[in-house]
Amino acid sequence: MGFGIKLKVWGDYACFTRPEMKVERVSYDVITPSAARGILEAIHWKPAIRWVVDRIHVLNPIIFENIRRNEVESKASPRKEAIYAAEERQQRASMVLRNVAYIIEAHFEMTDRQGAEDSPEKHYNIFLRRARQGQCFHRPYFGTREFPVSFELIEDSEALPESPLQGTTDLGYMLYDQDFRLNDKGEVQEITPYFFRAQMVDGRISIPGPLEVFR
């Protein structure tokens, strides 16, 4: 295992969309491992490292709220470089989470793309410095960009706050991550989703390793 970190993240709203919902967005009960990894990568990521989420602590009660949001019908692509929002705007209902807060426990591993100047200590210290100063490459978000994330580093000497969610809760099958396979032109050719059975015990979810998930 590589160097471990603990990061507290929170925000007013979140939407970790269930992939089986095709039209209206419906969020998972809690943040997914892939969304948590995306937050860490927004703070510090290089090809030399790969973030692995170990545990997620849910700090607030799970509250759903039904809202309506304006979305566009299509996505930008090399074939469609411009989107005219006024012509493609659609109003859709979304079941989102309100007043969310989590602690992400994670570590990073070195990849085969590391160079001579890369070392675990270097990237660990870079992440600590950036997290302490509130720096990020882009503002992390909870599922969609209109739900920004606030974050702060939890130092090793700090005790983790206790979750109000006690007991064991079966959260069902949850998205673990997605594998993107590219063609010779660098375009996404195939997307393979991976899932795991999420169990929350006293507000804590242990994330399995990549060999323990399924598609």
JSON list of C-alpha atoms in Angstrom, two decimals:
[
{"chain": "A", "resi": 1, "resn": "MET", "atom": "CA", "xyz": [0.00, 0.00, 0.00]},
{"chain": "A", "resi": 2, "resn": "GLY", "atom": "CA", "xyz": [1.19, 3.53, -0.82]},
{"chain": "A", "resi": 3, "resn": "PHE", "atom": "CA", "xyz": [1.06, 6.71, 1.23]},
{"chain": "A", "resi": 4, "resn": "GLY", "atom": "CA", "xyz": [-2.38, 7.19, 2.81]},
{"chain": "A", "resi": 5, "resn": "ILE", "atom": "CA", "xyz": [-4.40, 10.39, 3.23]},
{"chain": "A", "resi": 6, "resn": "LYS", "atom": "CA", "xyz": [-7.69, 11.45, 4.83]},
{"chain": "A", "resi": 7, "resn": "LEU", "atom": "CA", "xyz": [-9.71, 14.23, 3.24]},
{"chain": "A", "resi": 8, "resn": "LYS", "atom": "CA", "xyz": [-12.95, 15.76, 4.49]},
{"chain": "A", "resi": 9, "resn": "VAL", "atom": "CA", "xyz": [-15.29, 16.87, 1.71]},
{"chain": "A", "resi": 10, "resn": "TRP", "atom": "CA", "xyz": [-18.69, 18.54, 1.98]},
{"chain": "A", "resi": 11, "resn": "GLY", "atom": "CA", "xyz": [-21.26, 20.51, 0.01]},
{"chain": "A", "resi": 12, "resn": "ASP", "atom": "CA", "xyz": [-24.87, 21.65, -0.19]},
{"chain": "A", "resi": 13, "resn": "TYR", "atom": "CA", "xyz": [-25.94, 19.16, -2.88]},
{"chain": "A", "resi": 14, "resn": "ALA", "atom": "CA", "xyz": [-24.66, 16.04, -4.63]},
{"chain": "A", "resi": 15, "resn": "CYS", "atom": "CA", "xyz": [-25.82, 13.70, -7.36]},
{"chain": "A", "resi": 16, "resn": "PHE", "atom": "CA", "xyz": [-24.00, 10.41, -7.91]},
{"chain": "A", "resi": 17, "resn": "THR", "atom": "CA", "xyz": [-26.20, 9.19, -10.74]},
{"chain": "A", "resi": 18, "resn": "ARG", "atom": "CA", "xyz": [-27.29, 5.58, -10.90]},
{"chain": "A", "resi": 19, "resn": "PRO", "atom": "CA", "xyz": [-26.41, 4.28, -14.40]},
{"chain": "A", "resi": 20, "resn": "GLU", "atom": "CA", "xyz": [-29.65, 2.29, -14.66]},
{"chain": "A", "resi": 21, "resn": "MET", "atom": "CA", "xyz": [-31.66, 5.53, -14.65]},
{"chain": "A", "resi": 22, "resn": "LYS", "atom": "CA", "xyz": [-31.73, 6.60, -18.30]},
{"chain": "A", "resi": 23, "resn": "VAL", "atom": "CA", "xyz": [-33.85, 9.77, -18.31]},
{"chain": "A", "resi": 24, "resn": "GLU", "atom": "CA", "xyz": [-34.19, 11.31, -14.86]},
{"chain": "A", "resi": 25, "resn": "ARG", "atom": "CA", "xyz": [-31.14, 11.50, -12.60]},
{"chain": "A", "resi": 26, "resn": "VAL", "atom": "CA", "xyz": [-31.39, 9.54, -9.36]},
{"chain": "A", "resi": 27, "resn": "SER", "atom": "CA", "xyz": [-28.45, 9.63, -6.97]},
{"chain": "A", "resi": 28, "resn": "TYR", "atom": "CA", "xyz": [-26.92, 6.78, -5.03]},
{"chain": "A", "resi": 29, "resn": "ASP", "atom": "CA", "xyz": [-27.32, 7.13, -1.27]},
{"chain": "A", "resi": 30, "resn": "VAL", "atom": "CA", "xyz": [-23.65, 8.05, -0.83]},
{"chain": "A", "resi": 31, "resn": "ILE", "atom": "CA", "xyz": [-20.62, 9.08, -2.86]},
{"chain": "A", "resi": 32, "resn": "THR", "atom": "CA", "xyz": [-19.22, 6.41, -5.18]},
{"chain": "A", "resi": 33, "resn": "PRO", "atom": "CA", "xyz": [-15.54, 5.37, -5.18]},
{"chain": "A", "resi": 34, "resn": "SER", "atom": "CA", "xyz": [-15.06, 6.79, -8.68]},
{"chain": "A", "resi": 35, "resn": "ALA", "atom": "CA", "xyz": [-16.48, 10.17, -7.63]},
{"chain": "A", "resi": 36, "resn": "ALA", "atom": "CA", "xyz": [-14.22, 10.16, -4.56]},
{"chain": "A", "resi": 37, "resn": "ARG", "atom": "CA", "xyz": [-11.22, 9.38, -6.75]},
{"chain": "A", "resi": 38, "resn": "GLY", "atom": "CA", "xyz": [-12.17, 12.25, -9.05]},
{"chain": "A", "resi": 39, "resn": "ILE", "atom": "CA", "xyz": [-12.02, 14.67, -6.12]},
{"chain": "A", "resi": 40, "resn": "LEU", "atom": "CA", "xyz": [-8.51, 13.49, -5.21]},
{"chain": "A", "resi": 41, "resn": "GLU", "atom": "CA", "xyz": [-7.36, 13.79, -8.81]},
{"chain": "A", "resi": 42, "resn": "ALA", "atom": "CA", "xyz": [-8.69, 17.35, -8.96]},
{"chain": "A", "resi": 43, "resn": "ILE", "atom": "CA", "xyz": [-6.30, 18.24, -6.13]},
{"chain": "A", "resi": 44, "resn": "HIS", "atom": "CA", "xyz": [-3.25, 16.34, -7.38]},
{"chain": "A", "resi": 45, "resn": "TRP", "atom": "CA", "xyz": [-2.77, 13.81, -10.14]},
{"chain": "A", "resi": 46, "resn": "LYS", "atom": "CA", "xyz": [0.06, 12.85, -12.45]},
{"chain": "A", "resi": 47, "resn": "PRO", "atom": "CA", "xyz": [0.50, 9.86, -14.80]},
{"chain": "A", "resi": 48, "resn": "ALA", "atom": "CA", "xyz": [3.02, 8.50, -12.29]},
{"chain": "A", "resi": 49, "resn": "ILE", "atom": "CA", "xyz": [0.38, 7.86, -9.61]},
{"chain": "A", "resi": 50, "resn": "ARG", "atom": "CA", "xyz": [-2.97, 6.07, -9.34]},
{"chain": "A", "resi": 51, "resn": "TRP", "atom": "CA", "xyz": [-5.41, 6.88, -6.52]},
{"chain": "A", "resi": 52, "resn": "VAL", "atom": "CA", "xyz": [-7.13, 4.01, -4.69]},
{"chain": "A", "resi": 53, "resn": "VAL", "atom": "CA", "xyz": [-10.06, 4.73, -2.36]},
{"chain": "A", "resi": 54, "resn": "ASP", "atom": "CA", "xyz": [-9.99, 2.53, 0.78]},
{"chain": "A", "resi": 55, "resn": "ARG", "atom": "CA", "xyz": [-12.87, 3.76, 2.95]},
{"chain": "A", "resi": 56, "resn": "ILE", "atom": "CA", "xyz": [-15.63, 6.34, 2.91]},
{"chain": "A", "resi": 57, "resn": "HIS", "atom": "CA", "xyz": [-17.08, 7.81, 6.11]},
{"chain": "A", "resi": 58, "resn": "VAL", "atom": "CA", "xyz": [-20.58, 9.29, 5.86]},
{"chain": "A", "resi": 59, "resn": "LEU", "atom": "CA", "xyz": [-20.77, 12.20, 8.30]},
{"chain": "A", "resi": 60, "resn": "ASN", "atom": "CA", "xyz": [-24.33, 13.50, 7.74]},
{"chain": "A", "resi": 61, "resn": "PRO", "atom": "CA", "xyz": [-27.75, 11.84, 7.60]},
{"chain": "A", "resi": 62, "resn": "ILE", "atom": "CA", "xyz": [-28.77, 10.78, 4.08]},
{"chain": "A", "resi": 63, "resn": "ILE", "atom": "CA", "xyz": [-31.36, 13.27, 2.82]},
{"chain": "A", "resi": 64, "resn": "PHE", "atom": "CA", "xyz": [-32.86, 13.18, -0.68]},
{"chain": "A", "resi": 65, "resn": "GLU", "atom": "CA", "xyz": [-34.47, 16.15, -2.40]},
{"chain": "A", "resi": 66, "resn": "ASN", "atom": "CA", "xyz": [-36.33, 16.32, -5.71]},
{"chain": "A", "resi": 67, "resn": "ILE", "atom": "CA", "xyz": [-35.28, 19.28, -7.85]},
{"chain": "A", "resi": 68, "resn": "ARG", "atom": "CA", "xyz": [-35.73, 20.33, -11.48]},
{"chain": "A", "resi": 69, "resn": "ARG", "atom": "CA", "xyz": [-32.69, 21.26, -13.56]},
{"chain": "A", "resi": 70, "resn": "ASN", "atom": "CA", "xyz": [-32.08, 22.56, -17.06]},
{"chain": "A", "resi": 71, "resn": "GLU", "atom": "CA", "xyz": [-29.96, 20.22, -19.17]},
{"chain": "A", "resi": 72, "resn": "VAL", "atom": "CA", "xyz": [-29.03, 20.04, -22.85]},
{"chain": "A", "resi": 73, "resn": "GLU", "atom": "CA", "xyz": [-30.03, 17.06, -24.94]},
{"chain": "A", "resi": 74, "resn": "SER", "atom": "CA", "xyz": [-26.65, 16.26, -26.54]},
{"chain": "A", "resi": 75, "resn": "LYS", "atom": "CA", "xyz": [-22.96, 16.28, -25.65]},
{"chain": "A", "resi": 76, "resn": "ALA", "atom": "CA", "xyz": [-20.04, 18.04, -27.29]},
{"chain": "A", "resi": 77, "resn": "SER", "atom": "CA", "xyz": [-17.87, 15.79, -29.49]},
{"chain": "A", "resi": 78, "resn": "PRO", "atom": "CA", "xyz": [-15.36, 16.10, -32.35]},
{"chain": "A", "resi": 79, "resn": "ARG", "atom": "CA", "xyz": [-18.31, 15.76, -34.74]},
{"chain": "A", "resi": 80, "resn": "LYS", "atom": "CA", "xyz": [-20.40, 18.33, -32.85]},
{"chain": "A", "resi": 81, "resn": "GLU", "atom": "CA", "xyz": [-18.16, 21.04, -31.50]},
{"chain": "A", "resi": 82, "resn": "ALA", "atom": "CA", "xyz": [-20.90, 23.56, -30.71]},
{"chain": "A", "resi": 83, "resn": "ILE", "atom": "CA", "xyz": [-24.03, 23.15, -28.59]},
{"chain": "A", "resi": 84, "resn": "TYR", "atom": "CA", "xyz": [-26.77, 25.78, -28.68]},
{"chain": "A", "resi": 85, "resn": "ALA", "atom": "CA", "xyz": [-28.35, 25.59, -25.24]},
{"chain": "A", "resi": 86, "resn": "ALA", "atom": "CA", "xyz": [-31.41, 27.62, -26.20]},
{"chain": "A", "resi": 87, "resn": "GLU", "atom": "CA", "xyz": [-32.29, 25.06, -28.88]},
{"chain": "A", "resi": 88, "resn": "GLU", "atom": "CA", "xyz": [-31.50, 21.88, -26.90]},
{"chain": "A", "resi": 89, "resn": "ARG", "atom": "CA", "xyz": [-32.51, 22.86, -23.37]},
{"chain": "A", "resi": 90, "resn": "GLN", "atom": "CA", "xyz": [-34.63, 20.32, -21.51]},
{"chain": "A", "resi": 91, "resn": "GLN", "atom": "CA", "xyz": [-36.00, 20.51, -17.99]},
{"chain": "A", "resi": 92, "resn": "ARG", "atom": "CA", "xyz": [-35.63, 17.26, -16.06]},
{"chain": "A", "resi": 93, "resn": "ALA", "atom": "CA", "xyz": [-36.31, 16.14, -12.54]},
{"chain": "A", "resi": 94, "resn": "SER", "atom": "CA", "xyz": [-33.41, 14.94, -10.41]},
{"chain": "A", "resi": 95, "resn": "MET", "atom": "CA", "xyz": [-33.38, 13.10, -7.09]},
{"chain": "A", "resi": 96, "resn": "VAL", "atom": "CA", "xyz": [-30.28, 14.52, -5.41]},
{"chain": "A", "resi": 97, "resn": "LEU", "atom": "CA", "xyz": [-28.64, 14.45, -1.98]},
{"chain": "A", "resi": 98, "resn": "ARG", "atom": "CA", "xyz": [-28.72, 17.50, 0.28]},
{"chain": "A", "resi": 99, "resn": "ASN", "atom": "CA", "xyz": [-26.18, 18.64, 2.89]},
{"chain": "A", "resi": 100, "resn": "VAL", "atom": "CA", "xyz": [-23.55, 15.96, 2.32]},
{"chain": "A", "resi": 101, "resn": "ALA", "atom": "CA", "xyz": [-20.23, 15.46, 4.12]},
{"chain": "A", "resi": 102, "resn": "TYR", "atom": "CA", "xyz": [-17.75, 12.60, 3.84]},
{"chain": "A", "resi": 103, "resn": "ILE", "atom": "CA", "xyz": [-14.25, 11.62, 4.80]},
{"chain": "A", "resi": 104, "resn": "ILE", "atom": "CA", "xyz": [-12.30, 9.91, 2.02]},
{"chain": "A", "resi": 105, "resn": "GLU", "atom": "CA", "xyz": [-9.55, 7.55, 3.12]},
{"chain": "A", "resi": 106, "resn": "ALA", "atom": "CA", "xyz": [-7.29, 6.69, 0.21]},
{"chain": "A", "resi": 107, "resn": "HIS", "atom": "CA", "xyz": [-3.76, 5.95, -0.89]},
{"chain": "A", "resi": 108, "resn": "PHE", "atom": "CA", "xyz": [-1.91, 6.17, -4.18]},
{"chain": "A", "resi": 109, "resn": "GLU", "atom": "CA", "xyz": [0.26, 3.67, -5.98]},
{"chain": "A", "resi": 110, "resn": "MET", "atom": "CA", "xyz": [3.04, 4.34, -8.43]},
{"chain": "A", "resi": 111, "resn": "THR", "atom": "CA", "xyz": [2.37, 3.37, -12.04]},
{"chain": "A", "resi": 112, "resn": "ASP", "atom": "CA", "xyz": [4.64, 2.17, -14.82]},
{"chain": "A", "resi": 113, "resn": "ARG", "atom": "CA", "xyz": [4.56, 5.73, -16.22]},
{"chain": "A", "resi": 114, "resn": "GLN", "atom": "CA", "xyz": [6.71, 7.14, -13.42]},
{"chain": "A", "resi": 115, "resn": "GLY", "atom": "CA", "xyz": [9.91, 8.88, -14.35]},
{"chain": "A", "resi": 116, "resn": "ALA", "atom": "CA", "xyz": [13.30, 9.15, -12.68]},
{"chain": "A", "resi": 117, "resn": "GLU", "atom": "CA", "xyz": [12.18, 12.30, -10.86]},
{"chain": "A", "resi": 118, "resn": "ASP", "atom": "CA", "xyz": [9.04, 10.65, -9.42]},
{"chain": "A", "resi": 119, "resn": "SER", "atom": "CA", "xyz": [8.96, 9.19, -5.93]},
{"chain": "A", "resi": 120, "resn": "PRO", "atom": "CA", "xyz": [6.14, 8.37, -3.47]},
{"chain": "A", "resi": 121, "resn": "GLU", "atom": "CA", "xyz": [7.45, 10.96, -1.00]},
{"chain": "A", "resi": 122, "resn": "LYS", "atom": "CA", "xyz": [7.39, 13.69, -3.64]},
{"chain": "A", "resi": 123, "resn": "HIS", "atom": "CA", "xyz": [3.78, 13.14, -4.67]},
{"chain": "A", "resi": 124, "resn": "TYR", "atom": "CA", "xyz": [2.62, 12.59, -1.09]},
{"chain": "A", "resi": 125, "resn": "ASN", "atom": "CA", "xyz": [4.08, 15.92, 0.01]},
{"chain": "A", "resi": 126, "resn": "ILE", "atom": "CA", "xyz": [2.65, 17.70, -3.04]},
{"chain": "A", "resi": 127, "resn": "PHE", "atom": "CA", "xyz": [-0.83, 16.45, -2.22]},
{"chain": "A", "resi": 128, "resn": "LEU", "atom": "CA", "xyz": [-0.50, 17.43, 1.46]},
{"chain": "A", "resi": 129, "resn": "ARG", "atom": "CA", "xyz": [0.63, 20.94, 0.55]},
{"chain": "A", "resi": 130, "resn": "ARG", "atom": "CA", "xyz": [-2.11, 21.49, -2.01]},
{"chain": "A", "resi": 131, "resn": "ALA", "atom": "CA", "xyz": [-4.86, 20.08, 0.23]},
{"chain": "A", "resi": 132, "resn": "ARG", "atom": "CA", "xyz": [-3.75, 22.22, 3.18]},
{"chain": "A", "resi": 133, "resn": "GLN", "atom": "CA", "xyz": [-3.79, 25.34, 1.04]},
{"chain": "A", "resi": 134, "resn": "GLY", "atom": "CA", "xyz": [-7.09, 24.54, -0.68]},
{"chain": "A", "resi": 135, "resn": "GLN", "atom": "CA", "xyz": [-5.43, 24.27, -4.11]},
{"chain": "A", "resi": 136, "resn": "CYS", "atom": "CA", "xyz": [-6.79, 22.18, -6.97]},
{"chain": "A", "resi": 137, "resn": "PHE", "atom": "CA", "xyz": [-6.31, 21.88, -10.73]},
{"chain": "A", "resi": 138, "resn": "HIS", "atom": "CA", "xyz": [-10.06, 22.37, -11.16]},
{"chain": "A", "resi": 139, "resn": "ARG", "atom": "CA", "xyz": [-12.86, 22.77, -8.65]},
{"chain": "A", "resi": 140, "resn": "PRO", "atom": "CA", "xyz": [-13.97, 19.27, -7.61]},
{"chain": "A", "resi": 141, "resn": "TYR", "atom": "CA", "xyz": [-17.67, 18.53, -7.68]},
{"chain": "A", "resi": 142, "resn": "PHE", "atom": "CA", "xyz": [-20.18, 16.05, -6.32]},
{"chain": "A", "resi": 143, "resn": "GLY", "atom": "CA", "xyz": [-21.34, 14.25, -9.46]},
{"chain": "A", "resi": 144, "resn": "THR", "atom": "CA", "xyz": [-22.20, 17.32, -11.57]},
{"chain": "A", "resi": 145, "resn": "ARG", "atom": "CA", "xyz": [-20.36, 20.61, -11.92]},
{"chain": "A", "resi": 146, "resn": "GLU", "atom": "CA", "xyz": [-23.11, 22.72, -10.36]},
{"chain": "A", "resi": 147, "resn": "PHE", "atom": "CA", "xyz": [-22.53, 20.93, -7.02]},
{"chain": "A", "resi": 148, "resn": "PRO", "atom": "CA", "xyz": [-19.03, 22.11, -5.98]},
{"chain": "A", "resi": 149, "resn": "VAL", "atom": "CA", "xyz": [-16.98, 20.45, -3.25]},
{"chain": "A", "resi": 150, "resn": "SER", "atom": "CA", "xyz": [-15.33, 22.11, -0.26]},
{"chain": "A", "resi": 151, "resn": "PHE", "atom": "CA", "xyz": [-12.43, 20.15, 1.22]},
{"chain": "A", "resi": 152, "resn": "GLU", "atom": "CA", "xyz": [-9.85, 20.12, 3.96]},
{"chain": "A", "resi": 153, "resn": "LEU", "atom": "CA", "xyz": [-7.05, 17.76, 4.89]},
{"chain": "A", "resi": 154, "resn": "ILE", "atom": "CA", "xyz": [-7.38, 15.72, 8.08]},
{"chain": "A", "resi": 155, "resn": "GLU", "atom": "CA", "xyz": [-3.98, 15.46, 9.70]},
{"chain": "A", "resi": 156, "resn": "ASP", "atom": "CA", "xyz": [-2.72, 12.18, 11.15]},
{"chain": "A", "resi": 157, "resn": "SER", "atom": "CA", "xyz": [-2.96, 13.62, 14.67]},
{"chain": "A", "resi": 158, "resn": "GLU", "atom": "CA", "xyz": [-6.66, 14.48, 14.29]},
{"chain": "A", "resi": 159, "resn": "ALA", "atom": "CA", "xyz": [-9.39, 12.12, 15.47]},
{"chain": "A", "resi": 160, "resn": "LEU", "atom": "CA", "xyz": [-12.05, 11.25, 12.92]},
{"chain": "A", "resi": 161, "resn": "PRO", "atom": "CA", "xyz": [-15.52, 12.61, 13.73]},
{"chain": "A", "resi": 162, "resn": "GLU", "atom": "CA", "xyz": [-18.16, 10.05, 14.66]},
{"chain": "A", "resi": 163, "resn": "SER", "atom": "CA", "xyz": [-20.93, 9.41, 12.18]},
{"chain": "A", "resi": 164, "resn": "PRO", "atom": "CA", "xyz": [-24.57, 9.77, 13.30]},
{"chain": "A", "resi": 165, "resn": "LEU", "atom": "CA", "xyz": [-25.40, 6.72, 11.20]},
{"chain": "A", "resi": 166, "resn": "GLN", "atom": "CA", "xyz": [-25.10, 3.69, 13.44]},
{"chain": "A", "resi": 167, "resn": "GLY", "atom": "CA", "xyz": [-25.78, 0.06, 12.63]},
{"chain": "A", "resi": 168, "resn": "THR", "atom": "CA", "xyz": [-25.43, -1.85, 9.37]},
{"chain": "A", "resi": 169, "resn": "THR", "atom": "CA", "xyz": [-27.10, -0.70, 6.14]},
{"chain": "A", "resi": 170, "resn": "ASP", "atom": "CA", "xyz": [-27.07, -2.62, 2.86]},
{"chain": "A", "resi": 171, "resn": "LEU", "atom": "CA", "xyz": [-26.75, 0.00, 0.10]},
{"chain": "A", "resi": 172, "resn": "GLY", "atom": "CA", "xyz": [-27.13, -2.55, -2.68]},
{"chain": "A", "resi": 173, "resn": "TYR", "atom": "CA", "xyz": [-24.99, -2.71, -5.79]},
{"chain": "A", "resi": 174, "resn": "MET", "atom": "CA", "xyz": [-22.98, 0.45, -6.39]},
{"chain": "A", "resi": 175, "resn": "LEU", "atom": "CA", "xyz": [-20.83, 1.64, -9.26]},
{"chain": "A", "resi": 176, "resn": "TYR", "atom": "CA", "xyz": [-17.16, 1.04, -8.46]},
{"chain": "A", "resi": 177, "resn": "ASP", "atom": "CA", "xyz": [-15.52, 2.49, -11.56]},
{"chain": "A", "resi": 178, "resn": "GLN", "atom": "CA", "xyz": [-15.57, 2.45, -15.35]},
{"chain": "A", "resi": 179, "resn": "ASP", "atom": "CA", "xyz": [-12.93, 1.16, -17.75]},
{"chain": "A", "resi": 180, "resn": "PHE", "atom": "CA", "xyz": [-12.60, 3.24, -20.91]},
{"chain": "A", "resi": 181, "resn": "ARG", "atom": "CA", "xyz": [-11.14, 1.49, -23.94]},
{"chain": "A", "resi": 182, "resn": "LEU", "atom": "CA", "xyz": [-9.90, 3.72, -26.75]},
{"chain": "A", "resi": 183, "resn": "ASN", "atom": "CA", "xyz": [-9.53, 3.02, -30.46]},
{"chain": "A", "resi": 184, "resn": "ASP", "atom": "CA", "xyz": [-6.53, 3.93, -32.61]},
{"chain": "A", "resi": 185, "resn": "LYS", "atom": "CA", "xyz": [-7.81, 7.51, -32.93]},
{"chain": "A", "resi": 186, "resn": "GLY", "atom": "CA", "xyz": [-7.96, 8.00, -29.17]},
{"chain": "A", "resi": 187, "resn": "GLU", "atom": "CA", "xyz": [-11.76, 7.94, -29.11]},
{"chain": "A", "resi": 188, "resn": "VAL", "atom": "CA", "xyz": [-13.75, 6.01, -26.52]},
{"chain": "A", "resi": 189, "resn": "GLN", "atom": "CA", "xyz": [-14.74, 2.74, -28.15]},
{"chain": "A", "resi": 190, "resn": "GLU", "atom": "CA", "xyz": [-16.12, 0.79, -25.19]},
{"chain": "A", "resi": 191, "resn": "ILE", "atom": "CA", "xyz": [-17.04, 1.58, -21.59]},
{"chain": "A", "resi": 192, "resn": "THR", "atom": "CA", "xyz": [-17.11, -1.27, -19.07]},
{"chain": "A", "resi": 193, "resn": "PRO", "atom": "CA", "xyz": [-18.71, -0.50, -15.68]},
{"chain": "A", "resi": 194, "resn": "TYR", "atom": "CA", "xyz": [-17.68, -2.37, -12.53]},
{"chain": "A", "resi": 195, "resn": "PHE", "atom": "CA", "xyz": [-19.86, -2.75, -9.43]},
{"chain": "A", "resi": 196, "resn": "PHE", "atom": "CA", "xyz": [-19.60, -3.91, -5.82]},
{"chain": "A", "resi": 197, "resn": "ARG", "atom": "CA", "xyz": [-22.02, -4.66, -3.00]},
{"chain": "A", "resi": 198, "resn": "ALA", "atom": "CA", "xyz": [-21.83, -1.69, -0.64]},
{"chain": "A", "resi": 199, "resn": "GLN", "atom": "CA", "xyz": [-22.30, -2.22, 3.10]},
{"chain": "A", "resi": 200, "resn": "MET", "atom": "CA", "xyz": [-22.28, 0.74, 5.49]},
{"chain": "A", "resi": 201, "resn": "VAL", "atom": "CA", "xyz": [-21.35, -0.12, 9.08]},
{"chain": "A", "resi": 202, "resn": "ASP", "atom": "CA", "xyz": [-21.66, 2.71, 11.61]},
{"chain": "A", "resi": 203, "resn": "GLY", "atom": "CA", "xyz": [-21.37, 5.22, 8.78]},
{"chain": "A", "resi": 204, "resn": "ARG", "atom": "CA", "xyz": [-18.27, 3.65, 7.24]},
{"chain": "A", "resi": 205, "resn": "ILE", "atom": "CA", "xyz": [-18.03, 1.90, 3.87]},
{"chain": "A", "resi": 206, "resn": "SER", "atom": "CA", "xyz": [-15.00, -0.28, 3.12]},
{"chain": "A", "resi": 207, "resn": "ILE", "atom": "CA", "xyz": [-14.15, -0.26, -0.59]},
{"chain": "A", "resi": 208, "resn": "PRO", "atom": "CA", "xyz": [-13.04, -3.62, -2.05]},
{"chain": "A", "resi": 209, "resn": "GLY", "atom": "CA", "xyz": [-9.95, -4.06, -4.18]},
{"chain": "A", "resi": 210, "resn": "PRO", "atom": "CA", "xyz": [-10.16, -4.25, -7.98]},
{"chain": "A", "resi": 211, "resn": "LEU", "atom": "CA", "xyz": [-10.11, -8.07, -7.91]},
{"chain": "A", "resi": 212, "resn": "GLU", "atom": "CA", "xyz": [-13.26, -8.17, -5.74]},
{"chain": "A", "resi": 213, "resn": "VAL", "atom": "CA", "xyz": [-15.59, -6.23, -8.07]},
{"chain": "A", "resi": 214, "resn": "PHE", "atom": "CA", "xyz": [-17.68, -7.45, -10.98]},
{"chain": "A", "resi": 215, "resn": "ARG", "atom": "CA", "xyz": [-19.25, -6.13, -14.14]}
]
